[in-house]
Coordinates of C-alpha atoms in Angstrom, one line a residue:
M1118 CA 126.2 106.9 82.7
S1119 CA 126.4 106.8 86.6
A1120 CA 124.0 106.7 89.7
E1121 CA 122.7 109.6 91.3
P1122 CA 124.8 112.6 91.9
D1123 CA 124.9 113.8 96.2
L1124 CA 122.1 117.0 94.9
P1125 CA 122.4 120.0 96.3
S1126 CA 120.4 120.7 99.8
H1127 CA 117.9 122.6 98.0
L1128 CA 116.6 118.9 96.2
A1129 CA 116.9 116.9 99.1
P1130 CA 112.7 116.7 99.8
Y1131 CA 112.5 115.2 96.5
R1132 CA 112.0 111.6 95.8
P1133 CA 114.2 110.2 93.5
N1134 CA 112.6 109.7 90.2
V1135 CA 112.5 108.6 86.1
G1136 CA 110.5 108.8 83.4
V1137 CA 110.5 106.9 80.4
A1138 CA 108.2 108.9 77.0
L1139 CA 108.2 105.2 75.1
F1140 CA 108.0 106.8 71.2
R1141 CA 106.8 104.3 68.7
P1142 CA 108.9 104.7 65.4
D1143 CA 106.1 106.2 63.8
G1144 CA 106.7 108.9 66.5
R1145 CA 103.1 108.4 68.1
V1146 CA 104.3 107.8 72.3
W1147 CA 102.9 105.6 74.8
I1148 CA 100.2 107.0 77.2
G1149 CA 99.0 105.2 80.0
R1150 CA 95.5 105.9 82.6
R1151 CA 96.5 105.0 85.3
A1152 CA 95.1 102.3 87.5
G1153 CA 91.7 102.9 90.6
T1154 CA 92.4 107.7 88.8
P1155 CA 88.7 108.9 88.4
G1156 CA 89.0 111.8 86.7
P1157 CA 90.0 112.9 83.1
H1158 CA 93.3 113.9 84.0
N1159 CA 94.8 110.5 84.9
W1160 CA 96.3 109.7 82.2
Q1161 CA 100.7 109.8 81.7
F1162 CA 103.8 108.5 80.6
P1163 CA 105.8 105.2 83.1
Q1164 CA 107.8 106.5 86.2
G1165 CA 108.8 105.2 89.1
G1166 CA 111.7 105.2 92.2
V1167 CA 115.2 105.3 91.1
D1168 CA 116.7 102.6 94.6
A1169 CA 119.8 104.3 96.2
G1170 CA 122.2 103.3 94.0
E1171 CA 120.9 102.5 90.8
D1172 CA 121.8 103.8 88.3
L1173 CA 119.8 106.4 86.7
Q1174 CA 118.6 104.9 83.6
A1175 CA 119.0 101.1 84.6
A1176 CA 115.6 102.8 86.8
A1177 CA 113.4 103.5 84.0
L1178 CA 114.1 100.5 81.8
R1179 CA 112.6 98.6 85.4
E1180 CA 109.8 101.0 85.3
L1181 CA 109.4 99.9 82.0
A1182 CA 109.8 96.7 82.6
E1183 CA 106.9 96.8 85.6
E1184 CA 104.7 98.7 84.8
T1185 CA 104.5 98.0 81.3
G1186 CA 105.5 94.6 80.5
V1187 CA 108.2 96.3 77.3
S1188 CA 111.9 95.8 77.0
S1189 CA 112.2 95.5 73.5
V1190 CA 113.7 99.2 73.1
T1191 CA 116.5 101.6 71.9
V1192 CA 117.8 105.0 74.0
L1193 CA 117.1 107.8 72.4
G1194 CA 117.9 110.5 74.4
R1195 CA 117.4 111.4 78.4
T1196 CA 116.5 115.4 79.8
D1197 CA 120.0 117.3 81.3
G1198 CA 119.3 118.0 84.5
W1199 CA 116.9 117.6 87.4
L1200 CA 113.0 118.5 87.0
T1201 CA 111.6 118.6 90.1
Y1202 CA 107.3 118.9 91.1
D1203 CA 105.8 119.1 94.7
F1204 CA 103.1 117.3 95.6
P1205 CA 99.3 118.4 95.9
P1206 CA 98.3 119.4 99.0
E1207 CA 95.8 116.1 99.3
H1208 CA 98.8 114.3 98.5
A1209 CA 99.9 115.0 102.7
G1210 CA 98.3 112.0 104.3
S1211 CA 99.9 109.2 101.0
P1212 CA 102.2 107.3 102.4
I1213 CA 104.7 109.0 100.0
G1214 CA 103.1 112.8 100.5
R1215 CA 105.0 111.7 104.4
S1216 CA 107.7 111.0 103.0
W1217 CA 108.3 113.9 100.2
K1218 CA 108.0 117.1 99.1
G1219 CA 107.4 116.2 96.0
Q1220 CA 109.4 114.3 93.1
R1221 CA 112.7 114.8 91.0
Q1222 CA 113.2 113.3 87.5
V1223 CA 115.4 112.0 85.1
W1224 CA 112.7 112.1 82.4
F1225 CA 114.4 109.3 79.1
A1226 CA 113.2 109.2 75.3
L1227 CA 112.8 105.6 74.4
R1228 CA 112.0 103.6 70.7
F1229 CA 109.4 101.0 70.4
D1230 CA 111.2 98.5 68.6
G1231 CA 108.6 95.2 69.3
A1232 CA 104.8 94.7 69.0
D1233 CA 102.3 96.2 71.1
Q1234 CA 101.2 92.0 72.3
E1235 CA 104.2 92.9 74.3
I1236 CA 102.8 94.9 76.8
D1237 CA 101.1 93.1 79.5
L1238 CA 99.8 96.1 82.3
E1239 CA 99.4 92.9 84.7
G1240 CA 102.7 91.4 84.9
H1241 CA 104.5 93.5 87.2
P1242 CA 101.1 93.6 90.1
P1243 CA 99.6 95.8 91.1
A1244 CA 99.0 96.9 88.2
E1245 CA 100.3 101.0 87.3
F1246 CA 97.5 101.4 84.3
D1247 CA 94.8 99.9 83.4
A1248 CA 94.3 100.7 79.6
W1249 CA 97.2 102.3 77.1
R1250 CA 97.2 103.8 73.6
W1251 CA 99.5 105.6 70.9
G1252 CA 99.0 109.5 71.0
L1253 CA 101.0 112.4 70.2
L1254 CA 103.4 113.4 72.7
S1255 CA 102.1 117.3 71.9
E1256 CA 99.0 116.7 74.1
T1257 CA 100.0 114.5 77.2
P1258 CA 100.4 118.0 79.8
Q1259 CA 96.2 118.5 79.0
I1260 CA 95.7 114.9 80.0
V1261 CA 97.9 113.9 83.0
A1262 CA 97.0 115.6 86.4
P1263 CA 97.2 119.0 86.4
F1264 CA 99.8 119.1 89.3
K1265 CA 102.5 117.4 86.7
Q1266 CA 101.8 120.0 83.4
A1267 CA 104.4 121.4 83.8
I1268 CA 107.3 118.8 83.9
Y1269 CA 105.6 117.1 81.2
R1270 CA 105.3 120.3 79.3
Q1271 CA 109.4 120.1 79.4
V1272 CA 109.4 116.5 78.6
V1273 CA 106.8 117.9 75.2
E1274 CA 110.1 120.0 75.0
A1275 CA 112.4 118.5 75.7
F1276 CA 111.8 115.0 73.4
A1277 CA 109.4 116.4 70.6
I1278 CA 112.6 115.8 67.7
F1279 CA 111.4 112.4 67.9
A1280 CA 107.7 113.2 67.9
V1281 CA 105.1 113.4 65.3
G1282 CA 102.3 115.8 65.1

């Protein structure tokens, strides 16, 4: 897989990002609660920025390891093309919101080949998540931040073949 291609100008204001849906062999998916984020919509999958020239799959594996400690995985699939979302107005004052309109993402489905003891949320400070659980892929659009729900519906559709429930 190659590094990020040249992008059409309509995607330029979007930060390049990768996301990971980490599946257990039984079809349940890893869901983390964002550290320091109150409210009922504070769960999500690991995700993060892509460094300039970085291979997208390498970025996904790096982000997964940094945010969860997990490295025992097998790649199952990825989404086609970029999925985009805009940041909500309240993000305008944040460092990321001042630099970008939103994010464009490629998502990877990975199978977790390790044991739960491999998961370490504090291995790469600062911790992105303060709790985690195995859940259903289909529940994720309802528990993420509202501005990410459309993307999560697309991820559910793309990766339903790897899920249960």
